[in-house]
PDB file of C-alpha atoms and ligand atoms in Angstrom:
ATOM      1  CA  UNK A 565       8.206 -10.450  26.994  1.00  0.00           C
ATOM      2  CA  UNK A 566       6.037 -12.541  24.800  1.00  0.00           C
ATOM      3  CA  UNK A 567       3.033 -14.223  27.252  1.00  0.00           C
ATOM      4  CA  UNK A 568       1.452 -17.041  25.367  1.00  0.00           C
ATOM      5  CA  UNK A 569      -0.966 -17.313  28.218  1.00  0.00           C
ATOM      6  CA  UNK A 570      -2.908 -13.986  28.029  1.00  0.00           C
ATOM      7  CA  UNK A 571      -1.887 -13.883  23.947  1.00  0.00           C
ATOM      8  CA  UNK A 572      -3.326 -17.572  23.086  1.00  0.00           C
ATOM      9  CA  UNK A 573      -6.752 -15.677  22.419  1.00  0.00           C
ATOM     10  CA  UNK A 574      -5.023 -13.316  19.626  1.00  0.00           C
ATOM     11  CA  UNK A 575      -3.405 -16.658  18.121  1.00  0.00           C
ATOM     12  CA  UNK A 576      -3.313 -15.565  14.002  1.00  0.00           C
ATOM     13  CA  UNK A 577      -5.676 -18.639  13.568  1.00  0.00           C
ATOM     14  CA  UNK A 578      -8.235 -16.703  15.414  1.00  0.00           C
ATOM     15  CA  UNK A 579      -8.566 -14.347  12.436  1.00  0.00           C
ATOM     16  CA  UNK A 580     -11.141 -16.920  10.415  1.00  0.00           C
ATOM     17  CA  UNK A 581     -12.560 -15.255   7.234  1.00  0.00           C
ATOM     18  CA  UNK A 582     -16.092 -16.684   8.449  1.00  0.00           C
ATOM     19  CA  UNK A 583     -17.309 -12.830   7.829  1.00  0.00           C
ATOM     20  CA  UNK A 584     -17.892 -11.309   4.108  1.00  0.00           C
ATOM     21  CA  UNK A 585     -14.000 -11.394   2.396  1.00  0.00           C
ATOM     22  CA  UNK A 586     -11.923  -7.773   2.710  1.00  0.00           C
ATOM     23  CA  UNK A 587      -8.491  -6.848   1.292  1.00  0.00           C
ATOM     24  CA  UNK A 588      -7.538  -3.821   2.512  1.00  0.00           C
ATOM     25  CA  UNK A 589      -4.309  -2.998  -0.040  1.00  0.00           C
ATOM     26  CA  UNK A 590      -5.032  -2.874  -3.101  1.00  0.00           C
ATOM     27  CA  UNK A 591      -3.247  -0.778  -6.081  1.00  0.00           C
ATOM     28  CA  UNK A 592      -4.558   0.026  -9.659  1.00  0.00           C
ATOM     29  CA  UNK A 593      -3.250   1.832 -13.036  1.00  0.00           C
ATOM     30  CA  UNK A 594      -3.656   5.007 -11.280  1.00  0.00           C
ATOM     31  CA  UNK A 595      -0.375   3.947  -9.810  1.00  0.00           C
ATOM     32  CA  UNK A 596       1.286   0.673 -10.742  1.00  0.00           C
ATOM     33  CA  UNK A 597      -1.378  -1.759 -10.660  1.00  0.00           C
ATOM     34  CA  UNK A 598      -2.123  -3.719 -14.042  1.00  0.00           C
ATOM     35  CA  UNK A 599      -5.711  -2.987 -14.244  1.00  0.00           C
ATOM     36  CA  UNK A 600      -7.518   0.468 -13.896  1.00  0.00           C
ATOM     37  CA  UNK A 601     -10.102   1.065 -10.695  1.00  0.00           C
ATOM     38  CA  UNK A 602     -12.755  -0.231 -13.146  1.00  0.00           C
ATOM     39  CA  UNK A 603     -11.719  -3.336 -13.199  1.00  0.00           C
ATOM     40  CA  UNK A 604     -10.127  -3.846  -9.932  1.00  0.00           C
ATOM     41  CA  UNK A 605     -13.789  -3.347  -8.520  1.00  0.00           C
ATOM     42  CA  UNK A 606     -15.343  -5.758 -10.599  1.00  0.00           C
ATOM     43  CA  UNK A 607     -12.278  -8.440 -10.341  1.00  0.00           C
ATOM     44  CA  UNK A 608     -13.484  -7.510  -6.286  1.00  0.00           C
ATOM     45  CA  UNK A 609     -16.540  -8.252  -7.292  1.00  0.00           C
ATOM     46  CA  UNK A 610     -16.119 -11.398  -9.104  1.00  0.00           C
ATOM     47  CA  UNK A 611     -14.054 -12.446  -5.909  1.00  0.00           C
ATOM     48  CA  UNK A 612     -16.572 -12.069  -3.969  1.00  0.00           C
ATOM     49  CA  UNK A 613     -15.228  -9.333  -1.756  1.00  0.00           C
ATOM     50  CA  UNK A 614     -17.583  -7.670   0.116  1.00  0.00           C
ATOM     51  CA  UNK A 615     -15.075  -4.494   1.605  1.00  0.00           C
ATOM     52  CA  UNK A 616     -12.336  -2.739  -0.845  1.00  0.00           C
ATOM     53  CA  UNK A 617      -9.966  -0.047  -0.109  1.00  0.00           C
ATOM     54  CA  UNK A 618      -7.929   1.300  -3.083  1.00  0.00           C
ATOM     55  CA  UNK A 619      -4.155   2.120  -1.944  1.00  0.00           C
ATOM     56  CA  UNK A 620      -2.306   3.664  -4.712  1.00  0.00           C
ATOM     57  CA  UNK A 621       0.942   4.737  -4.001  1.00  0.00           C
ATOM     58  CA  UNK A 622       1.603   8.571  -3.068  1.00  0.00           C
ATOM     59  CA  UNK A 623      -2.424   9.207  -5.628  1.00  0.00           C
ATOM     60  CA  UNK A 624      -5.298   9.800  -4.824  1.00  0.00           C
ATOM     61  CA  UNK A 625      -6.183   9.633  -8.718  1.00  0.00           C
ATOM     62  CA  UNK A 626      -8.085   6.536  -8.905  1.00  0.00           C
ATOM     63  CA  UNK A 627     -10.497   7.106  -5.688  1.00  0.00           C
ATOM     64  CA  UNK A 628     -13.199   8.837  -7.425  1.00  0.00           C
ATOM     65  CA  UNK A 629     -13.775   6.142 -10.388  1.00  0.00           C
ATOM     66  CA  UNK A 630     -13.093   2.762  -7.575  1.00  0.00           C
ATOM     67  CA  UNK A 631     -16.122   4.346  -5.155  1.00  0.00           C
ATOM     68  CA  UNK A 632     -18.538   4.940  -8.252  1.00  0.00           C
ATOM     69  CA  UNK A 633     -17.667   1.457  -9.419  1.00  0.00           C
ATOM     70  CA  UNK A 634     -17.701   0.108  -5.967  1.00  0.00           C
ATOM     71  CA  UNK A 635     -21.299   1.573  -5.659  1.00  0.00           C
ATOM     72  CA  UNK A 636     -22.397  -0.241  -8.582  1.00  0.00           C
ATOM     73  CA  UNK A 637     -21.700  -3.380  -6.856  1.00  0.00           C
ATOM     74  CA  UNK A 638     -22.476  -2.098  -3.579  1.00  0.00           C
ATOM     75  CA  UNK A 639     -19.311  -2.954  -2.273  1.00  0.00           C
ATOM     76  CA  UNK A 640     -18.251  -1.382   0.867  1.00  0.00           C
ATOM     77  CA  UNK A 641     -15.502   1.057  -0.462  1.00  0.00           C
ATOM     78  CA  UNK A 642     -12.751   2.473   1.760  1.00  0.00           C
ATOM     79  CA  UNK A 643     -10.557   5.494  -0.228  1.00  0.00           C
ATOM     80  CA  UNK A 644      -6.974   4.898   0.542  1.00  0.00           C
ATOM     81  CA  UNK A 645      -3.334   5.956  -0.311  1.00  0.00           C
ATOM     82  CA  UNK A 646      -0.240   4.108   0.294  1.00  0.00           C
ATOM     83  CA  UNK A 647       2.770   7.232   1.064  1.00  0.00           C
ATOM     84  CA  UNK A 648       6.317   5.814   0.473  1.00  0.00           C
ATOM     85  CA  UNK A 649       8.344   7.349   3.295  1.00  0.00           C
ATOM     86  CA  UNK A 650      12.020   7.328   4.379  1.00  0.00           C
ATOM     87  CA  UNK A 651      13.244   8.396   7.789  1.00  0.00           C
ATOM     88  CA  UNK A 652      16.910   7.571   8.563  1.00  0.00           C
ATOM     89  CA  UNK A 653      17.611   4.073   7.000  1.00  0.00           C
ATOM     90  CA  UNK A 654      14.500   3.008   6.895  1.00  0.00           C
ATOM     91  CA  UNK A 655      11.700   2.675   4.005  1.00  0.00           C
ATOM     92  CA  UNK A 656       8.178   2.788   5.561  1.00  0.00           C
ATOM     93  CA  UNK A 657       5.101   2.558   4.128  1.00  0.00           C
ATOM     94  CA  UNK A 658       2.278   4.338   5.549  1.00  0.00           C
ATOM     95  CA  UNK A 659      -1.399   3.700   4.579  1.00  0.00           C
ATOM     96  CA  UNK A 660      -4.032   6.236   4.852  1.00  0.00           C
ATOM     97  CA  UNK A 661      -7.898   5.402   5.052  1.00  0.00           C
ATOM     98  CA  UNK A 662     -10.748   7.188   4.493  1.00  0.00           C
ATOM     99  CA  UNK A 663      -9.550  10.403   4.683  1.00  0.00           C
ATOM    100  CA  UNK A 664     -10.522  13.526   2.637  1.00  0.00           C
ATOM    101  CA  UNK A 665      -8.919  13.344  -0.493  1.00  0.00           C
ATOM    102  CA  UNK A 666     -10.156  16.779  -1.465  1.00  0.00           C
ATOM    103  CA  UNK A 667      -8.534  18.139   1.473  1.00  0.00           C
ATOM    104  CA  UNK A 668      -5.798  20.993  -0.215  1.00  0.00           C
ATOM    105  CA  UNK A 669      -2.834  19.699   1.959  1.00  0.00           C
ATOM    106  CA  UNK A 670      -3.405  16.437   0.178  1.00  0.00           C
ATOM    107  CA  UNK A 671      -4.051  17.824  -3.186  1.00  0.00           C
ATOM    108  CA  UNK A 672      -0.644  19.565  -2.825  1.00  0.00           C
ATOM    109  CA  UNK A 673       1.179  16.770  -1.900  1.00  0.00           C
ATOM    110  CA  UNK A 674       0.152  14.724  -3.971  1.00  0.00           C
ATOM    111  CA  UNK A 675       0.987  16.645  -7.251  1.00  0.00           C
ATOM    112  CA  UNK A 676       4.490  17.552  -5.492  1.00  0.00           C
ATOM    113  CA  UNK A 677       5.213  13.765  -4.929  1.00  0.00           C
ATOM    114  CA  UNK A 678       3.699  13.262  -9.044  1.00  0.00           C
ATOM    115  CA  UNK A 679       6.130  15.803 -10.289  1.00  0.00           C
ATOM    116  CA  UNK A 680       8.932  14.170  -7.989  1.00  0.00           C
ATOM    117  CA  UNK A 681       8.708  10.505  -9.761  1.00  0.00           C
ATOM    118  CA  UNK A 682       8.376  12.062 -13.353  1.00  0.00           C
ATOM    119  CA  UNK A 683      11.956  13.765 -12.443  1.00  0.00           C
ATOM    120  CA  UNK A 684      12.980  10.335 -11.233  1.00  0.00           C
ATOM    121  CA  UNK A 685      12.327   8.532 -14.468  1.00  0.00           C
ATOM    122  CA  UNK A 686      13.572  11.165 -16.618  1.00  0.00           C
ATOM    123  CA  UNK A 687      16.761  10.698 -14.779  1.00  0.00           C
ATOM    124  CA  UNK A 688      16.611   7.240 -15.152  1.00  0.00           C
ATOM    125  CA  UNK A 689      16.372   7.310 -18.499  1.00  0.00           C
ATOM    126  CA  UNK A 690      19.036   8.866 -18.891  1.00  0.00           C
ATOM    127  CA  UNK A 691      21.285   6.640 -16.597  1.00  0.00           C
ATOM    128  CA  UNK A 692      20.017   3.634 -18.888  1.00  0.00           C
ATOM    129  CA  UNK A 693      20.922   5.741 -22.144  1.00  0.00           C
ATOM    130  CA  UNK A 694      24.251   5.937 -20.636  1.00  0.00           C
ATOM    131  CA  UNK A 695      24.222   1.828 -20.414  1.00  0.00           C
ATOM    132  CA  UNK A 696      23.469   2.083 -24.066  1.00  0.00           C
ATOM    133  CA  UNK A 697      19.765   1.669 -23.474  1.00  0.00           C
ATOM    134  CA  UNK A 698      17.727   3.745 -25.813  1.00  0.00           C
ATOM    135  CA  UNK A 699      14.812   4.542 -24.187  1.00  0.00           C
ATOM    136  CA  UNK A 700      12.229   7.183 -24.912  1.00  0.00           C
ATOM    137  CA  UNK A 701      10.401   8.416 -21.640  1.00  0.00           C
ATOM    138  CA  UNK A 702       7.524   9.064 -23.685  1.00  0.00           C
ATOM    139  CA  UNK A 703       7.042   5.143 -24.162  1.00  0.00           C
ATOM    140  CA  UNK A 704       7.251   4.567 -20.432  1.00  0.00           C
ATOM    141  CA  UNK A 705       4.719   7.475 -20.071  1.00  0.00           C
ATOM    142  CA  UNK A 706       2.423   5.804 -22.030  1.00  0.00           C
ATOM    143  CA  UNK A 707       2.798   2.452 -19.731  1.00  0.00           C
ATOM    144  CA  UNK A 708       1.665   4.340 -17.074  1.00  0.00           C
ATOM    145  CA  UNK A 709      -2.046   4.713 -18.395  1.00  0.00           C
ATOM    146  CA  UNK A 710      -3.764   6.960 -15.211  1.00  0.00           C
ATOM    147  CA  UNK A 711      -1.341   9.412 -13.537  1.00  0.00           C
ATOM    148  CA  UNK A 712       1.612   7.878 -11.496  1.00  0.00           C
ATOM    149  CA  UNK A 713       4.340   6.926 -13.221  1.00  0.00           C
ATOM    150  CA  UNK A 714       7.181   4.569 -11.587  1.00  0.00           C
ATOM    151  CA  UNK A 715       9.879   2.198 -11.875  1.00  0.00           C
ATOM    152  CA  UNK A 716       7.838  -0.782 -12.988  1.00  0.00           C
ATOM    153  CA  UNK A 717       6.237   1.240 -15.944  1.00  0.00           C
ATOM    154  CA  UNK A 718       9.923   1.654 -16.883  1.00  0.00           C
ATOM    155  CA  UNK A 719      10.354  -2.437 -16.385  1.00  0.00           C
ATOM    156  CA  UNK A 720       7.500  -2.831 -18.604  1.00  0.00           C
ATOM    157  CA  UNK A 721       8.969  -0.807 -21.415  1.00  0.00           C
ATOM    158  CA  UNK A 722      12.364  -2.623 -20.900  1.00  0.00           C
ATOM    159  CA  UNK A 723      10.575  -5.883 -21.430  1.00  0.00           C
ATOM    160  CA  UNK A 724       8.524  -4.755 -24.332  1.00  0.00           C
ATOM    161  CA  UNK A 725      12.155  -4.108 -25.770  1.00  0.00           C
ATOM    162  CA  UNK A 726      13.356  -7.462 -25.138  1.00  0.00           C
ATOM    163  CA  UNK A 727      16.001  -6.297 -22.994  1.00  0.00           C
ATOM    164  CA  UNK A 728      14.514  -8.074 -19.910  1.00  0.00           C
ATOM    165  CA  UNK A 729      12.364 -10.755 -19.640  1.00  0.00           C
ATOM    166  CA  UNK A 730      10.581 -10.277 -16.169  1.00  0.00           C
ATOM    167  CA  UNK A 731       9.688  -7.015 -14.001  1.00  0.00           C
ATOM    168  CA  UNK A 732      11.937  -8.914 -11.848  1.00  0.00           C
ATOM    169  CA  UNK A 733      14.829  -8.831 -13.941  1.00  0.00           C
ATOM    170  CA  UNK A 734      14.642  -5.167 -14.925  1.00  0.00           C
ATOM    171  CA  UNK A 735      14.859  -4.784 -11.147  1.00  0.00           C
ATOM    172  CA  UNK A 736      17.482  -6.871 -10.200  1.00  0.00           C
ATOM    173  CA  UNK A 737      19.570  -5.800 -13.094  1.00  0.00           C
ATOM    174  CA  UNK A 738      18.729  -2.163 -13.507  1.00  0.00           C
ATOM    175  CA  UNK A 739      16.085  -0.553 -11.373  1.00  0.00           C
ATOM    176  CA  UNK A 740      16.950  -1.581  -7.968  1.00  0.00           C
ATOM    177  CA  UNK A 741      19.094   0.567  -5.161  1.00  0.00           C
ATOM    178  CA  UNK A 742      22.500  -0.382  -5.869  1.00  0.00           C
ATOM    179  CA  UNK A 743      21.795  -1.226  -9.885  1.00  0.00           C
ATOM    180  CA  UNK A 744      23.100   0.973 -12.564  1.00  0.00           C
ATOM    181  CA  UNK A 745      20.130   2.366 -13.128  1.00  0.00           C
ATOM    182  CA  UNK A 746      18.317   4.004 -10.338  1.00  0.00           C
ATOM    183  CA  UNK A 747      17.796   7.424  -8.992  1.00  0.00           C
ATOM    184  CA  UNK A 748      16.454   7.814  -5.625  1.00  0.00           C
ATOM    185  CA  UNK A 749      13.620   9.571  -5.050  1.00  0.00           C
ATOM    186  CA  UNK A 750      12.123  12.333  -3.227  1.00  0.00           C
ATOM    187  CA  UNK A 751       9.697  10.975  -0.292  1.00  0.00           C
ATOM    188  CA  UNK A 752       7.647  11.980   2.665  1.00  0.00           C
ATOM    189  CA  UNK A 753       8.994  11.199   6.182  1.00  0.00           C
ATOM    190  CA  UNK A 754       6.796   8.838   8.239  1.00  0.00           C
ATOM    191  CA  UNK A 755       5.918  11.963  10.010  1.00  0.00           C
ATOM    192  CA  UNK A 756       4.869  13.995   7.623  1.00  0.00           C
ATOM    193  CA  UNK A 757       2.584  11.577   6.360  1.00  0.00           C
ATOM    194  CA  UNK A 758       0.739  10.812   9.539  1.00  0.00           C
ATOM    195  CA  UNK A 759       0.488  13.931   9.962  1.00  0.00           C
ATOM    196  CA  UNK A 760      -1.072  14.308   6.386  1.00  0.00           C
ATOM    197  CA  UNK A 761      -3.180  11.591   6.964  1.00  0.00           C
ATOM    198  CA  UNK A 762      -4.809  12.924  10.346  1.00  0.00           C
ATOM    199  CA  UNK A 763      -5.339  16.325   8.886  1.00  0.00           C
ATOM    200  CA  UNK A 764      -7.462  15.026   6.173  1.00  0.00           C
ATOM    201  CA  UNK A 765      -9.248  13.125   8.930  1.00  0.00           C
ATOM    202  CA  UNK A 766      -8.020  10.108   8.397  1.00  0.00           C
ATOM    203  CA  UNK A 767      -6.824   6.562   9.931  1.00  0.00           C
ATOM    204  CA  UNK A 768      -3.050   6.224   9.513  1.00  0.00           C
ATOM    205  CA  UNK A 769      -2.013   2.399   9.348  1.00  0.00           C
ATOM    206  CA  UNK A 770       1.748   1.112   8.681  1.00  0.00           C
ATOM    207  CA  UNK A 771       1.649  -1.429   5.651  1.00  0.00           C
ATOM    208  CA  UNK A 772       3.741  -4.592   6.182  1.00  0.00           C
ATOM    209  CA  UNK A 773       6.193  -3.503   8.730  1.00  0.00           C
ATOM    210  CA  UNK A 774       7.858  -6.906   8.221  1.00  0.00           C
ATOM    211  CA  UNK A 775       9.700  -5.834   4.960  1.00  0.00           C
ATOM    212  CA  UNK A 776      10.857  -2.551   6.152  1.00  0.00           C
ATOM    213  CA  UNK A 777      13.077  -4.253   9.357  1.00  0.00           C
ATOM    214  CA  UNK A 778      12.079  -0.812  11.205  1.00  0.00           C
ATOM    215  CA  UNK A 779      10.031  -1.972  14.104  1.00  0.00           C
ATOM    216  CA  UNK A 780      12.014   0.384  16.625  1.00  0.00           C
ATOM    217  CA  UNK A 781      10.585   3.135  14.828  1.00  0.00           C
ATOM    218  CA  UNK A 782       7.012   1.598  15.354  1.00  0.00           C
ATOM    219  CA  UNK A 783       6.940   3.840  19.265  1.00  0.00           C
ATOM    220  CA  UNK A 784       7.285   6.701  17.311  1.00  0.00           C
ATOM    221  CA  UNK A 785       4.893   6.333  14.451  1.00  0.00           C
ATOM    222  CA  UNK A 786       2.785   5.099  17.800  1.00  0.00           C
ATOM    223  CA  UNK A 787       3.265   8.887  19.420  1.00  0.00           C
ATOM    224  CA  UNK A 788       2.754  10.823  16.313  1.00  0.00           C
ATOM    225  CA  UNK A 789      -0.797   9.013  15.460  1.00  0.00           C
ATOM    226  CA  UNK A 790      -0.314   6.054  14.049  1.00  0.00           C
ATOM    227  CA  UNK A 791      -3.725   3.861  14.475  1.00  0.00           C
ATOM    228  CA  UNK A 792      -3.224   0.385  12.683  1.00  0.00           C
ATOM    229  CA  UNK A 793      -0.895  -2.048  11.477  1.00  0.00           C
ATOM    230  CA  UNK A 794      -1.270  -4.425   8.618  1.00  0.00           C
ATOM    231  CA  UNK A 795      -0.317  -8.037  10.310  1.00  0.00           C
ATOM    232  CA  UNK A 796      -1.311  -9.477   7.162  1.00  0.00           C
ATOM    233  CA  UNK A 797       0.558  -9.561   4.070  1.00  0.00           C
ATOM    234  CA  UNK A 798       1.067 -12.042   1.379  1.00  0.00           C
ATOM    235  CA  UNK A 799       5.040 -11.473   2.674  1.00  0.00           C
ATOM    236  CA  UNK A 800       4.765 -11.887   6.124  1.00  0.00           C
ATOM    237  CA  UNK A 801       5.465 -15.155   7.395  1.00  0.00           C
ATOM    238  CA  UNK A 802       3.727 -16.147  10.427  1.00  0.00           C
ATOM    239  CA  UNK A 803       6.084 -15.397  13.070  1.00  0.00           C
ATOM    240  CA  UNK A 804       5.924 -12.059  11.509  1.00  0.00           C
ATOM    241  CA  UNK A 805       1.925 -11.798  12.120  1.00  0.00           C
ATOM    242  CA  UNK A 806       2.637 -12.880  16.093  1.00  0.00           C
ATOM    243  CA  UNK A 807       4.928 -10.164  16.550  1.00  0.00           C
ATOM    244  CA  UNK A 808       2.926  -7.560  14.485  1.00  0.00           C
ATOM    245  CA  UNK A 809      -0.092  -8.973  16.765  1.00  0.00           C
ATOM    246  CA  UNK A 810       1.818  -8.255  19.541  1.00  0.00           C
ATOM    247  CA  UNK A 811       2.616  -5.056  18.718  1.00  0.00           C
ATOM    248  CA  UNK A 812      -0.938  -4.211  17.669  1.00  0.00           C
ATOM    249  CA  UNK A 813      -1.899  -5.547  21.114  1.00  0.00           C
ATOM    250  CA  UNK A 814       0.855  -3.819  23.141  1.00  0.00           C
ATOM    251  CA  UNK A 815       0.008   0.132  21.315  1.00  0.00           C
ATOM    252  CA  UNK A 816      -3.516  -0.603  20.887  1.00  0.00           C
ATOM    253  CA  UNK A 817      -3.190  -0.359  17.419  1.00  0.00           C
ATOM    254  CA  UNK A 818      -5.967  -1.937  14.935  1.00  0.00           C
ATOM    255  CA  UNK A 819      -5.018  -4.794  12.858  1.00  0.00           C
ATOM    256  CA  UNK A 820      -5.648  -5.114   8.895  1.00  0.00           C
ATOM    257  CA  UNK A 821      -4.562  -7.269   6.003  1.00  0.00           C
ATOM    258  CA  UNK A 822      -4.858  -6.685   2.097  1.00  0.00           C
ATOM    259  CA  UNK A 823      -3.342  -8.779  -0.613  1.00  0.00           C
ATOM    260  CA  UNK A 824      -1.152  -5.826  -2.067  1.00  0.00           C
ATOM    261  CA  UNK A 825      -2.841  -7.005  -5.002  1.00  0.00           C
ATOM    262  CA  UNK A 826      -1.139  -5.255  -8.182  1.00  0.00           C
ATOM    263  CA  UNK A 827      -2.372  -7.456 -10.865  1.00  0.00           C
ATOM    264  CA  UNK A 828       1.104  -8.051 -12.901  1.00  0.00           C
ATOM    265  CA  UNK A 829       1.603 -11.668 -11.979  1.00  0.00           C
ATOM    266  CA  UNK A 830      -0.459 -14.802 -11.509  1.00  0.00           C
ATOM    267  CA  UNK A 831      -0.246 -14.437  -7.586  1.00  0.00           C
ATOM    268  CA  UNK A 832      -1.526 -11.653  -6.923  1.00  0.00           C
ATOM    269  CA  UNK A 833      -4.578 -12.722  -8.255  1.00  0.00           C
ATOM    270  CA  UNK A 834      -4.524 -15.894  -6.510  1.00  0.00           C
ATOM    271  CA  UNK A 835      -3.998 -13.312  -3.073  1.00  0.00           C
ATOM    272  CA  UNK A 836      -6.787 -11.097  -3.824  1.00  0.00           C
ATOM    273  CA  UNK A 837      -9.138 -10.801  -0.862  1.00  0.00           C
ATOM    274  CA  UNK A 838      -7.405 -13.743   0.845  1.00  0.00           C
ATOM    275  CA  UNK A 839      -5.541 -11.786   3.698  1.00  0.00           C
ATOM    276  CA  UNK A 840      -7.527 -11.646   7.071  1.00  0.00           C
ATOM    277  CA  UNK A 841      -9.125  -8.411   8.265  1.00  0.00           C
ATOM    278  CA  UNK A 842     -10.624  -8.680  11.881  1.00  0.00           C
ATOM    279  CA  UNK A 843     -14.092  -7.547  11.545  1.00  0.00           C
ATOM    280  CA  UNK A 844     -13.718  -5.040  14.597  1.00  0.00           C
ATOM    281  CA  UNK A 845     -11.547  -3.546  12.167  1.00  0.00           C
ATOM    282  CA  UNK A 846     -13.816  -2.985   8.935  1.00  0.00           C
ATOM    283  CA  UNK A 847     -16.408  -2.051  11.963  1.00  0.00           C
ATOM    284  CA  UNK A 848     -14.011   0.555  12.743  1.00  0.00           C
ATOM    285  CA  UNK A 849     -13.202   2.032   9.468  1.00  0.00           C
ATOM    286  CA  UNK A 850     -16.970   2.200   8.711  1.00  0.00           C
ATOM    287  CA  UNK A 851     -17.475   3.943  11.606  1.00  0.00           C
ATOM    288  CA  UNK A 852     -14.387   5.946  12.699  1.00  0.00           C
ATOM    289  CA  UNK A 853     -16.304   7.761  15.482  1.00  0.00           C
ATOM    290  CA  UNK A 854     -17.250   3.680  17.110  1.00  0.00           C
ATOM    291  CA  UNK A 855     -14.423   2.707  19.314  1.00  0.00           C
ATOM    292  CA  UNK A 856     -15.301  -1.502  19.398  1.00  0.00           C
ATOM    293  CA  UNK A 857     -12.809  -3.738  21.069  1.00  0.00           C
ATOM    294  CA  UNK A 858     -10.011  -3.418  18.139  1.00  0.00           C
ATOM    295  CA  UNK A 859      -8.421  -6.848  19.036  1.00  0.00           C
ATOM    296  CA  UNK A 860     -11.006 -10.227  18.319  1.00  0.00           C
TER     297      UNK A 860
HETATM  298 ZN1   ZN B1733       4.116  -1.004   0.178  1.00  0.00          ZN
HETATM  299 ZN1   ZN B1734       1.276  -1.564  -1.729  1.00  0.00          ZN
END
């Protein structure tokens, strides 16, 4: 049960941004984000965010551009990957940091989860052709400039066309589970990307458990290596950060925030580098091999 006595010290206001700004989640054109790693670094810059980790979903293909850009600026660059998983009902995310991204498991998994959302397009294409939606997947391959195409490339081209006018609206209409439109996809279990993750030597982290309504399943990431949870999100409210602080405090797991900046809409830019990230935490992920006190 929830003790506000012994938690009062881990109240979310505790997590001040009185230390050099971080944002932990952060996606580019090498997988749905608006601008390429190029940019994103010196938008970071211009933010005045002193620690970055690129988190493109299920690619690694941006990593190598973000860290030379990121020692341009001498920002303190953390290589990341955000791996959609299902297991049973539930859609977790699962962050990776600083692992090897040369590392072959990762290489391989990478192009087999590539090849898996170009199938998923095509076949959504197709669905929408049915709808008497002319599409040519050529068009939404060209939306997705770097590597990794997805459902909001196919938005964009959908808008381009008139036939929506918002991302949100090709969603809600066409793209989403349940909509005429969409395909499922081929993903990862939660296991299997821990499991990646450690292999590669790296820190596995769940991104905001609060939209994936799975916390039962947060004992078992616990068991099979999980090592952080991201408390803050620009969609968690703030009962969500208590209980994610709680759980972070019960498992002993660290804590870290990022903006889930994508760069599509006016908010995200306003979010950029504006989550909290516990210090101990950067500490940690600068130095894997330090074990400092993970809660502040
Ligand atoms: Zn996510
Ligand atoms: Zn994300």
């Amino acid at each position: 049960m929830f003790c506000n006595k012994s938690y009062r010290k881990n109240n979310a206001d505790d997590y001040r941004t009185d230390f050099p700004k971080a944002d932990l989640h952060v996606h580019t054109t090498a997988s749905d984000g608006a601008f390429s790693p190029r940019e994103t670094v010196k938008l970071a810059y211009q933010k005045g965010i002193s620690y970055l980790a690129i988190t493109d979903h299920d690619t690694t293909a941006g990593l190598a551009e973000a860290a030379q850009e990121c020692s341009k600026y001498e920002l303190d660059f953390f290589p990341g990957i955000e791996f959609s998983t299902v297991y049973e009902e539930c859609e977790l995310h699962i962050l990776g940091y600083n692992f090897d991204w040369t590392y072959k498991r990762v290489r391989e998994t990478v192009i087999q989860l590539q090849n898996a959302r170009v199938n998923r397009i095509e076949k959504m294409v197709a669905k929408l052709a049915t709808l008497g939606i002319q599409i040519d997947f050529k068009e939404v391959r060209q939306k997705a400039s770097v590597s990794n195409i997805g459902r909001v490339h196919l938005a964009l081209v959908l808008m381009d066309k008139g036939i929506v006018g918002s991302i949100d609206e090709a969603f809600n209409k066409y793209l989403n589970r349940g909509c005429p439109a969409f395909v499922p996809r081929y993903k990862l279990t939660p296991c299997m990307a821990l499991e990646i993750i450690q292999e590669a030597q790296g820190i596995p982290v769940l991104a905001h458990p609060g939209l994936s309504n799975c916390d039962y399943l947060i004992p078992l990431l616990v068991e099979k290596g999980l090592q952080g949870i991201e408390v803050f999100h620009p969609q968690h409210t703030k009962a969500d950060e208590l209980v994610y602080l709680q759980m972070a405090e019960k498992y002993h797991l660290m804590i870290t925030g990022g903006s889930d900046f994508h760069g599509h809409e006016e908010k995200d830019l306003s979010n950029f580098g504006e989550m909290k990230v516990p210090f101990n935490s950067l500490k940690k992920l600068k130095n894997p091999q330090s074990n400092p006190t993970l809660i502040i």
